[in-house]
Amino acid sequence: MEKILKTIYKKIKQYNKIIIYGHKRPDGDCYGAQFGLKNIIQNAFPEKEVYVTGEISEFVSFVGRPDIVVPTDEKDDSFYQDALSIVVDTATQDRVSNQKYTLGLEVIKIDHHIPVDQYGDYQWVDTNFPSCAQMIAYFSRQFKKFKVTKPGAVAMYTGILTDTGRFKYRGVTELTHQIAGFLLTRGADVEEIDQHLSIETLDMIRFKGYIYQNLKTTDKGFVYFIINEALRNEFNLSYEEASSTVNLLGGIQGFPVWALIIEDKNDIRVRLRSNGPDIDGVANKFQGGGHKKAAGATLKNWDELNDLIEEVHKLI
Ligand SMILES: [Mn+2]
């Protein structure tokens, strides 16, 4: 077993108060790792005070609700000072949703993203894990003392599902399935979790229909759709909700590159995706960047859209 796991176990044992932090705009994996960790610590050490802190995320609220909600946190600094801070699923310090984590006596970082900031007194960072929730479940299985019960199993299974696109992305391994199977034996119910994750508002369904009806295509194989504020208002959608639809445009035969373009006040953001050529280079040319197949960019004005389309066409 990796030495760092023993160290983390020792630290958990040592502290009476443990506060678990996550990132801004928490997703299923952030909550899955936070509430999964809380579950295993509380089952093993019922006498300890264990808190989850962070923002409320509606779509994964069935996993849990933070004990200390940000930004309305009413605790003063002294509350944090005698605690062990554990930050999960967060690559950079500025992304931690509750910055009070720095007040803790010691800080542990547990993450599966490419390490950007080396923050924390102890770090367990392993990019081989496709989700942080899988790391927590893996950690729990290394120590007899830890028991996963249903709330933890639901949380961690949800984290694994959401960060792997429901076992769809390449990071999924034999271990991922073993751990998912283990969580099923601890009370995770696949149908129950799927129902929570699959439910959509009528506004969103209608919006998706609108996108399918009105997407724009070019003769070279680029497909895109423009969302402005008026359109978002028509369907009662927040900026985040509207921009989450980018993958609707993916997987269309003959269209290897797609983009969702979102206008917000004077800002024109592009979410660029590909299942063919690498498009991060194009994003770099338009004040952006990211991964080879998923990148973001910003247009200075609408005239630049034609330039972007031209750059994409060069790749297809
Ligand atoms: Mn994650």
PDB file of N, CA, C and O and ligand atoms in Angstrom, residues 23 27 29-30 89 111-113 130-133 159 163, ligand 1:
ATOM      1  N   HIS A  23     -14.493  21.792  -4.299  1.00  0.00           N
ATOM      2  CA  HIS A  23     -14.283  22.934  -5.199  1.00  0.00           C
ATOM      3  C   HIS A  23     -15.562  23.735  -5.445  1.00  0.00           C
ATOM      4  O   HIS A  23     -16.661  23.290  -5.144  1.00  0.00           O
ATOM      5  N   ASP A  27     -19.479  19.323  -8.425  1.00  0.00           N
ATOM      6  CA  ASP A  27     -20.142  18.361  -9.301  1.00  0.00           C
ATOM      7  C   ASP A  27     -20.367  17.062  -8.523  1.00  0.00           C
ATOM      8  O   ASP A  27     -20.101  16.982  -7.325  1.00  0.00           O
ATOM      9  N   ASP A  29     -18.760  14.297  -8.539  1.00  0.00           N
ATOM     10  CA  ASP A  29     -17.557  13.678  -7.969  1.00  0.00           C
ATOM     11  C   ASP A  29     -17.076  14.413  -6.732  1.00  0.00           C
ATOM     12  O   ASP A  29     -16.626  13.791  -5.763  1.00  0.00           O
ATOM     13  N   CYS A  30     -17.186  15.728  -6.757  1.00  0.00           N
ATOM     14  CA  CYS A  30     -16.784  16.512  -5.586  1.00  0.00           C
ATOM     15  C   CYS A  30     -17.645  16.116  -4.391  1.00  0.00           C
ATOM     16  O   CYS A  30     -17.123  15.765  -3.314  1.00  0.00           O
ATOM     17  N   ASP A  89     -10.696  16.570  -4.672  1.00  0.00           N
ATOM     18  CA  ASP A  89     -11.131  16.831  -6.059  1.00  0.00           C
ATOM     19  C   ASP A  89     -10.826  18.251  -6.554  1.00  0.00           C
ATOM     20  O   ASP A  89     -11.501  18.738  -7.451  1.00  0.00           O
ATOM     21  N   ASP A 111      -6.602  14.185  -4.644  1.00  0.00           N
ATOM     22  CA  ASP A 111      -7.100  14.639  -5.953  1.00  0.00           C
ATOM     23  C   ASP A 111      -6.636  13.734  -7.090  1.00  0.00           C
ATOM     24  O   ASP A 111      -5.627  13.037  -6.975  1.00  0.00           O
ATOM     25  N   HIS A 112      -7.367  13.793  -8.182  1.00  0.00           N
ATOM     26  CA  HIS A 112      -7.029  12.979  -9.366  1.00  0.00           C
ATOM     27  C   HIS A 112      -6.767  13.821 -10.608  1.00  0.00           C
ATOM     28  O   HIS A 112      -6.660  13.284 -11.695  1.00  0.00           O
ATOM     29  N   HIS A 113      -6.707  15.136 -10.436  1.00  0.00           N
ATOM     30  CA  HIS A 113      -6.380  16.010 -11.577  1.00  0.00           C
ATOM     31  C   HIS A 113      -4.869  16.168 -11.717  1.00  0.00           C
ATOM     32  O   HIS A 113      -4.132  15.967 -10.754  1.00  0.00           O
ATOM     33  N   PRO A 130      -9.998   7.760 -12.350  1.00  0.00           N
ATOM     34  CA  PRO A 130     -10.899   8.594 -13.172  1.00  0.00           C
ATOM     35  C   PRO A 130     -11.845   9.442 -12.341  1.00  0.00           C
ATOM     36  O   PRO A 130     -12.528  10.312 -12.869  1.00  0.00           O
ATOM     37  N   SER A 131     -11.895   9.206 -11.037  1.00  0.00           N
ATOM     38  CA  SER A 131     -12.716  10.071 -10.177  1.00  0.00           C
ATOM     39  C   SER A 131     -12.111  10.086  -8.779  1.00  0.00           C
ATOM     40  O   SER A 131     -11.447   9.131  -8.358  1.00  0.00           O
ATOM     41  N   CYS A 132     -12.354  11.177  -8.079  1.00  0.00           N
ATOM     42  CA  CYS A 132     -11.852  11.287  -6.712  1.00  0.00           C
ATOM     43  C   CYS A 132     -12.654  10.374  -5.788  1.00  0.00           C
ATOM     44  O   CYS A 132     -12.114   9.829  -4.816  1.00  0.00           O
ATOM     45  N   ALA A 133     -13.929  10.195  -6.112  1.00  0.00           N
ATOM     46  CA  ALA A 133     -14.766   9.297  -5.301  1.00  0.00           C
ATOM     47  C   ALA A 133     -14.188   7.879  -5.311  1.00  0.00           C
ATOM     48  O   ALA A 133     -14.223   7.174  -4.295  1.00  0.00           O
ATOM     49  N   GLY A 159     -20.301   9.766  -7.669  1.00  0.00           N
ATOM     50  CA  GLY A 159     -19.070  10.432  -8.104  1.00  0.00           C
ATOM     51  C   GLY A 159     -18.394   9.685  -9.239  1.00  0.00           C
ATOM     52  O   GLY A 159     -17.929  10.287 -10.213  1.00  0.00           O
ATOM     53  N   ASP A 163     -18.148  11.444 -13.052  1.00  0.00           N
ATOM     54  CA  ASP A 163     -16.828  11.806 -13.593  1.00  0.00           C
ATOM     55  C   ASP A 163     -16.379  10.898 -14.738  1.00  0.00           C
ATOM     56  O   ASP A 163     -15.471  11.267 -15.486  1.00  0.00           O
TER      57      ASP A 163
HETATM   58 MN    MN B   1     -13.368  14.718 -10.096  1.00  0.00          MN
END
